[in-house]
Amino acid sequence: GENVEQHPSTLSVQEGDSAVIKCTYSDSASNYFPWYKQELGKGPQLIIDIRSNVGEKKDQRIAVTLNKTAKHFSLHITETQPEDSAVYFCAARLWGSGGYNKLIFGAGTRLAVHP
Amino acid sequence: DVKVTQSSRYLVKRTGEKVFLECVQDMDHENMFWYRQDPGLGLRLIYFSYDVKMKEKGDIPEGYSVSREKKERFSLILESASTNQTSMYLCASSPKGQETQYFGPGTRLLVL
């Protein structure tokens, strides 16, 4: 079936360093790619998303890039801070046979930012 | 602020019990979703609903059913709980035509 692969599963960085998380997807019809952040004891929350008609999107210290040809997209966090420590999930939108769409999530990346 | 609430944060049940997980959203969203979250597997879609009394199977519906009698409430039912259903269950909602999903805090279910 369709899937989204996410790497690495864990990432440890020093405060102030950059962090990069990469995802690949299998359905070439996917056109929407969100990233969710899950803090301890909470549900995931959308932090940034990108559509297939653009290659890059930035929001302060976070950015997402998309390569449709290679079917991969990445999350970049610059100047990391301890509060960036969380589990990050990428996802891709998949269109179903009934005309409905759903998100397929990656396995998640646990990011630890050390002071 | 969108608020999605789940009836319990932690739940312990015995094998064979019927289990109800409740989810309520207060933003009049049409779409509601149930996921389970397991280490190394991410979030997997169990069932979703795009309207009252409507339901669609997700990727792993076996052993589960759902009910959506009112727009704000989406219930997940484990007809006969088994140990392999021990997991974190997340409910989410989204407005019609929008992709952003708003998640509840999750229910951690342990089946003994």
mmCIF file of C-alpha atoms in Angstrom:
data_model
loop_
_atom_site.group_PDB
_atom_site.id
_atom_site.type_symbol
_atom_site.label_atom_id
_atom_site.label_comp_id
_atom_site.label_asym_id
_atom_site.label_seq_id
_atom_site.Cartn_x
_atom_site.Cartn_y
_atom_site.Cartn_z
ATOM 1 C CA GLY A 1 0.000 0.000 0.000
ATOM 2 C CA GLU A 2 0.929 3.652 -0.024
ATOM 3 C CA ASN A 3 3.361 4.710 2.661
ATOM 4 C CA VAL A 4 5.555 7.495 3.974
ATOM 5 C CA GLU A 5 9.059 6.723 5.208
ATOM 6 C CA GLN A 6 10.667 9.055 7.739
ATOM 7 C CA HIS A 7 14.312 9.320 8.868
ATOM 8 C CA PRO A 8 15.957 9.425 11.288
ATOM 9 C CA SER A 9 13.870 7.877 14.050
ATOM 10 C CA THR A 10 15.848 9.755 16.698
ATOM 11 C CA LEU A 11 17.939 12.920 16.421
ATOM 12 C CA SER A 12 20.046 14.553 19.090
ATOM 13 C CA VAL A 13 21.510 18.041 18.590
ATOM 14 C CA GLN A 14 23.124 20.769 20.635
ATOM 15 C CA GLU A 15 21.184 23.964 21.238
ATOM 16 C CA GLY A 16 21.793 26.373 18.381
ATOM 17 C CA ASP A 17 22.557 23.648 15.822
ATOM 18 C CA SER A 18 20.299 22.813 12.874
ATOM 19 C CA ALA A 19 18.119 19.713 12.605
ATOM 20 C CA VAL A 20 16.901 18.063 9.412
ATOM 21 C CA ILE A 21 14.242 15.365 9.128
ATOM 22 C CA LYS A 22 13.567 13.662 5.801
ATOM 23 C CA CYS A 23 10.533 11.874 4.386
ATOM 24 C CA THR A 24 9.774 10.029 1.185
ATOM 25 C CA TYR A 25 6.340 9.156 -0.138
ATOM 26 C CA SER A 26 5.122 6.625 -2.656
ATOM 27 C CA ASP A 27 1.910 8.061 -4.165
ATOM 28 C CA SER A 28 2.800 10.415 -7.005
ATOM 29 C CA ALA A 29 -0.701 11.937 -6.790
ATOM 30 C CA SER A 30 -0.026 13.313 -3.296
ATOM 31 C CA ASN A 31 -0.081 17.109 -3.345
ATOM 32 C CA TYR A 32 -0.150 18.202 0.277
ATOM 33 C CA PHE A 33 2.529 17.541 2.907
ATOM 34 C CA PRO A 34 2.083 18.690 6.512
ATOM 35 C CA TRP A 35 4.438 18.410 9.461
ATOM 36 C CA TYR A 36 3.119 17.862 12.988
ATOM 37 C CA LYS A 37 4.895 18.335 16.317
ATOM 38 C CA GLN A 38 3.901 16.257 19.333
ATOM 39 C CA GLU A 39 5.067 17.427 22.733
ATOM 40 C CA LEU A 40 5.060 15.115 25.723
ATOM 41 C CA GLY A 41 1.538 14.331 26.908
ATOM 42 C CA LYS A 42 -0.139 16.209 24.064
ATOM 43 C CA GLY A 43 -1.643 15.448 20.701
ATOM 44 C CA PRO A 44 0.195 16.350 17.476
ATOM 45 C CA GLN A 45 -0.074 19.945 16.299
ATOM 46 C CA LEU A 46 0.473 21.269 12.779
ATOM 47 C CA ILE A 47 3.620 23.406 12.531
ATOM 48 C CA ILE A 48 4.066 23.876 8.786
ATOM 49 C CA ASP A 49 2.784 22.455 5.513
ATOM 50 C CA ILE A 50 3.645 22.625 1.838
ATOM 51 C CA ARG A 51 1.731 22.016 -1.372
ATOM 52 C CA SER A 52 3.089 20.486 -4.531
ATOM 53 C CA ASN A 53 3.068 23.752 -6.466
ATOM 54 C CA VAL A 54 5.933 25.190 -4.399
ATOM 55 C CA GLY A 55 9.410 23.902 -3.628
ATOM 56 C CA GLU A 56 10.085 25.588 -0.302
ATOM 57 C CA LYS A 57 8.242 27.317 2.503
ATOM 58 C CA LYS A 58 9.624 29.100 5.568
ATOM 59 C CA ASP A 59 8.167 30.200 8.869
ATOM 60 C CA GLN A 60 10.721 31.828 11.155
ATOM 61 C CA ARG A 61 13.145 29.065 12.218
ATOM 62 C CA ILE A 62 11.420 26.238 10.406
ATOM 63 C CA ALA A 63 11.331 25.488 6.702
ATOM 64 C CA VAL A 64 10.120 22.674 4.520
ATOM 65 C CA THR A 65 11.432 21.695 1.093
ATOM 66 C CA LEU A 66 9.762 19.479 -1.473
ATOM 67 C CA ASN A 67 11.233 17.580 -4.403
ATOM 68 C CA LYS A 68 8.281 16.167 -6.363
ATOM 69 C CA THR A 69 10.447 14.383 -8.892
ATOM 70 C CA ALA A 70 12.245 12.423 -6.199
ATOM 71 C CA LYS A 71 9.101 12.232 -4.033
ATOM 72 C CA HIS A 72 10.758 13.468 -0.904
ATOM 73 C CA PHE A 73 10.328 16.399 1.450
ATOM 74 C CA SER A 74 12.292 17.634 4.445
ATOM 75 C CA LEU A 75 11.840 19.688 7.602
ATOM 76 C CA HIS A 76 14.641 22.057 8.568
ATOM 77 C CA ILE A 77 14.865 23.644 12.009
ATOM 78 C CA THR A 78 17.581 26.262 12.485
ATOM 79 C CA GLU A 79 18.978 27.645 15.747
ATOM 80 C CA THR A 80 17.356 24.842 17.714
ATOM 81 C CA GLN A 81 16.134 25.510 21.247
ATOM 82 C CA PRO A 82 15.285 23.094 24.088
ATOM 83 C CA GLU A 83 11.567 23.729 23.484
ATOM 84 C CA ASP A 84 11.972 22.210 20.012
ATOM 85 C CA SER A 85 12.429 18.835 21.722
ATOM 86 C CA ALA A 86 9.428 16.725 20.661
ATOM 87 C CA VAL A 87 8.338 14.016 18.259
ATOM 88 C CA TYR A 88 7.876 15.239 14.689
ATOM 89 C CA PHE A 89 5.651 13.517 12.133
ATOM 90 C CA CYS A 90 5.564 14.090 8.400
ATOM 91 C CA ALA A 91 2.498 13.170 6.361
ATOM 92 C CA ALA A 92 1.261 13.024 2.784
ATOM 93 C CA ARG A 93 -2.282 13.362 1.557
ATOM 94 C CA LEU A 94 -3.649 10.335 -0.224
ATOM 95 C CA TRP A 95 -6.809 10.319 -2.324
ATOM 96 C CA GLY A 96 -9.126 7.366 -1.748
ATOM 97 C CA SER A 97 -11.477 5.574 -4.122
ATOM 98 C CA GLY A 98 -14.549 7.197 -2.584
ATOM 99 C CA GLY A 99 -13.311 10.684 -3.377
ATOM 100 C CA TYR A 100 -12.250 11.166 0.221
ATOM 101 C CA ASN A 101 -8.728 12.041 1.178
ATOM 102 C CA LYS A 102 -6.700 11.044 4.172
ATOM 103 C CA LEU A 103 -3.244 11.639 5.606
ATOM 104 C CA ILE A 104 -0.597 8.936 5.693
ATOM 105 C CA PHE A 105 1.873 9.612 8.501
ATOM 106 C CA GLY A 106 5.518 8.739 8.814
ATOM 107 C CA ALA A 107 6.778 6.791 11.828
ATOM 108 C CA GLY A 108 7.995 9.905 13.627
ATOM 109 C CA THR A 109 11.332 11.430 14.667
ATOM 110 C CA ARG A 110 12.170 12.033 18.310
ATOM 111 C CA LEU A 111 14.241 15.227 18.436
ATOM 112 C CA ALA A 112 16.243 16.035 21.560
ATOM 113 C CA VAL A 113 17.877 19.462 21.849
ATOM 114 C CA HIS A 114 20.535 19.588 24.563
ATOM 115 C CA PRO A 115 21.401 22.900 26.271
ATOM 116 C CA ASP B 1 -9.058 27.955 19.900
ATOM 117 C CA VAL B 2 -10.125 24.585 18.603
ATOM 118 C CA LYS B 3 -10.654 22.124 21.384
ATOM 119 C CA VAL B 4 -10.766 18.357 20.935
ATOM 120 C CA THR B 5 -11.355 16.444 24.124
ATOM 121 C CA GLN B 6 -11.113 12.745 24.795
ATOM 122 C CA SER B 7 -13.034 11.136 27.616
ATOM 123 C CA SER B 8 -10.082 9.495 29.361
ATOM 124 C CA ARG B 9 -6.318 10.025 29.425
ATOM 125 C CA TYR B 10 -5.630 6.518 30.734
ATOM 126 C CA LEU B 11 -7.761 3.395 30.618
ATOM 127 C CA VAL B 12 -7.154 -0.163 31.798
ATOM 128 C CA LYS B 13 -9.434 -2.909 30.523
ATOM 129 C CA ARG B 14 -9.500 -6.681 30.487
ATOM 130 C CA THR B 15 -9.399 -8.926 27.446
ATOM 131 C CA GLY B 16 -12.883 -9.442 26.036
ATOM 132 C CA GLU B 17 -14.383 -6.277 27.488
ATOM 133 C CA LYS B 18 -16.316 -3.834 25.304
ATOM 134 C CA VAL B 19 -14.522 -0.490 25.350
ATOM 135 C CA PHE B 20 -15.841 2.930 24.376
ATOM 136 C CA LEU B 21 -13.498 5.820 23.622
ATOM 137 C CA GLU B 22 -15.262 9.152 23.288
ATOM 138 C CA CYS B 23 -14.140 12.239 21.402
ATOM 139 C CA VAL B 24 -15.826 15.636 21.370
ATOM 140 C CA GLN B 25 -14.898 18.744 19.362
ATOM 141 C CA ASP B 26 -16.324 22.198 19.934
ATOM 142 C CA MET B 27 -15.669 23.866 16.571
ATOM 143 C CA ASP B 28 -18.498 22.458 14.448
ATOM 144 C CA HIS B 29 -16.036 20.488 12.291
ATOM 145 C CA GLU B 30 -17.488 18.123 9.720
ATOM 146 C CA ASN B 31 -14.551 15.713 9.622
ATOM 147 C CA MET B 32 -13.451 13.508 12.493
ATOM 148 C CA PHE B 33 -10.767 10.817 12.690
ATOM 149 C CA TRP B 34 -9.537 8.060 14.984
ATOM 150 C CA TYR B 35 -5.867 7.026 14.908
ATOM 151 C CA ARG B 36 -3.755 4.713 16.946
ATOM 152 C CA GLN B 37 -0.146 5.599 17.698
ATOM 153 C CA ASP B 38 2.467 2.911 18.270
ATOM 154 C CA PRO B 39 6.258 3.298 18.591
ATOM 155 C CA GLY B 40 7.974 2.939 15.238
ATOM 156 C CA LEU B 41 4.669 2.887 13.350
ATOM 157 C CA GLY B 42 3.551 6.487 13.626
ATOM 158 C CA LEU B 43 -0.141 7.326 13.412
ATOM 159 C CA ARG B 44 -2.371 4.827 11.642
ATOM 160 C CA LEU B 45 -5.927 5.692 10.631
ATOM 161 C CA ILE B 46 -8.613 3.409 12.064
ATOM 162 C CA TYR B 47 -11.850 5.099 10.939
ATOM 163 C CA PHE B 48 -12.972 8.521 9.813
ATOM 164 C CA SER B 49 -16.239 10.344 9.315
ATOM 165 C CA TYR B 50 -17.130 13.223 6.999
ATOM 166 C CA ASP B 51 -20.631 13.793 8.319
ATOM 167 C CA VAL B 52 -23.116 12.733 10.945
ATOM 168 C CA LYS B 53 -24.026 9.043 10.735
ATOM 169 C CA MET B 54 -21.353 8.565 8.065
ATOM 170 C CA LYS B 55 -18.212 6.465 8.515
ATOM 171 C CA GLU B 56 -15.390 5.214 6.365
ATOM 172 C CA LYS B 57 -12.792 2.549 7.118
ATOM 173 C CA GLY B 58 -9.227 3.672 7.450
ATOM 174 C CA ASP B 59 -6.131 1.530 7.119
ATOM 175 C CA ILE B 60 -6.582 -0.692 10.193
ATOM 176 C CA PRO B 61 -10.323 -1.006 10.978
ATOM 177 C CA GLU B 62 -10.293 -4.654 12.062
ATOM 178 C CA GLY B 63 -11.509 -5.111 15.632
ATOM 179 C CA TYR B 64 -12.962 -1.599 15.823
ATOM 180 C CA SER B 65 -16.224 0.151 15.037
ATOM 181 C CA VAL B 66 -17.337 3.766 15.305
ATOM 182 C CA SER B 67 -20.429 5.828 15.916
ATOM 183 C CA ARG B 68 -21.230 9.405 14.911
ATOM 184 C CA GLU B 69 -24.752 10.236 16.049
ATOM 185 C CA LYS B 70 -24.008 13.930 16.600
ATOM 186 C CA LYS B 71 -21.708 16.233 14.695
ATOM 187 C CA GLU B 72 -19.515 17.055 17.674
ATOM 188 C CA ARG B 73 -19.035 13.490 18.936
ATOM 189 C CA PHE B 74 -17.161 10.556 17.405
ATOM 190 C CA SER B 75 -16.916 7.338 19.379
ATOM 191 C CA LEU B 76 -14.490 4.471 18.863
ATOM 192 C CA ILE B 77 -15.692 1.058 20.013
ATOM 193 C CA LEU B 78 -13.610 -2.023 20.706
ATOM 194 C CA GLU B 79 -16.233 -4.787 20.614
ATOM 195 C CA SER B 80 -14.026 -7.320 22.410
ATOM 196 C CA ALA B 81 -10.727 -5.834 23.564
ATOM 197 C CA SER B 82 -7.560 -7.805 22.922
ATOM 198 C CA THR B 83 -4.014 -7.293 24.191
ATOM 199 C CA ASN B 84 -2.818 -6.218 20.732
ATOM 200 C CA GLN B 85 -5.135 -3.225 21.001
ATOM 201 C CA THR B 86 -3.008 -1.794 23.807
ATOM 202 C CA SER B 87 -1.989 1.546 22.345
ATOM 203 C CA MET B 88 -2.348 5.316 22.368
ATOM 204 C CA TYR B 89 -5.567 6.394 20.640
ATOM 205 C CA LEU B 90 -5.787 9.861 19.113
ATOM 206 C CA CYS B 91 -8.903 11.625 17.894
ATOM 207 C CA ALA B 92 -8.739 14.510 15.433
ATOM 208 C CA SER B 93 -11.138 16.832 13.648
ATOM 209 C CA SER B 94 -10.961 19.208 10.694
ATOM 210 C CA PRO B 95 -13.319 21.651 8.973
ATOM 211 C CA LYS B 96 -14.855 20.688 5.641
ATOM 212 C CA GLY B 97 -12.510 21.469 2.772
ATOM 213 C CA GLN B 98 -9.489 22.109 4.990
ATOM 214 C CA GLU B 99 -6.600 19.760 5.539
ATOM 215 C CA THR B 100 -5.386 20.806 8.981
ATOM 216 C CA GLN B 101 -6.318 18.259 11.597
ATOM 217 C CA TYR B 102 -6.701 19.232 15.248
ATOM 218 C CA PHE B 103 -5.820 16.480 17.674
ATOM 219 C CA GLY B 104 -7.002 15.632 21.138
ATOM 220 C CA PRO B 105 -4.496 14.749 23.899
ATOM 221 C CA GLY B 106 -4.929 11.002 23.388
ATOM 222 C CA THR B 107 -6.141 8.052 25.452
ATOM 223 C CA ARG B 108 -3.567 5.509 26.520
ATOM 224 C CA LEU B 109 -5.342 2.154 26.643
ATOM 225 C CA LEU B 110 -3.902 -0.902 28.356
ATOM 226 C CA VAL B 111 -5.652 -4.230 27.741
ATOM 227 C CA LEU B 112 -4.705 -6.933 30.227
#
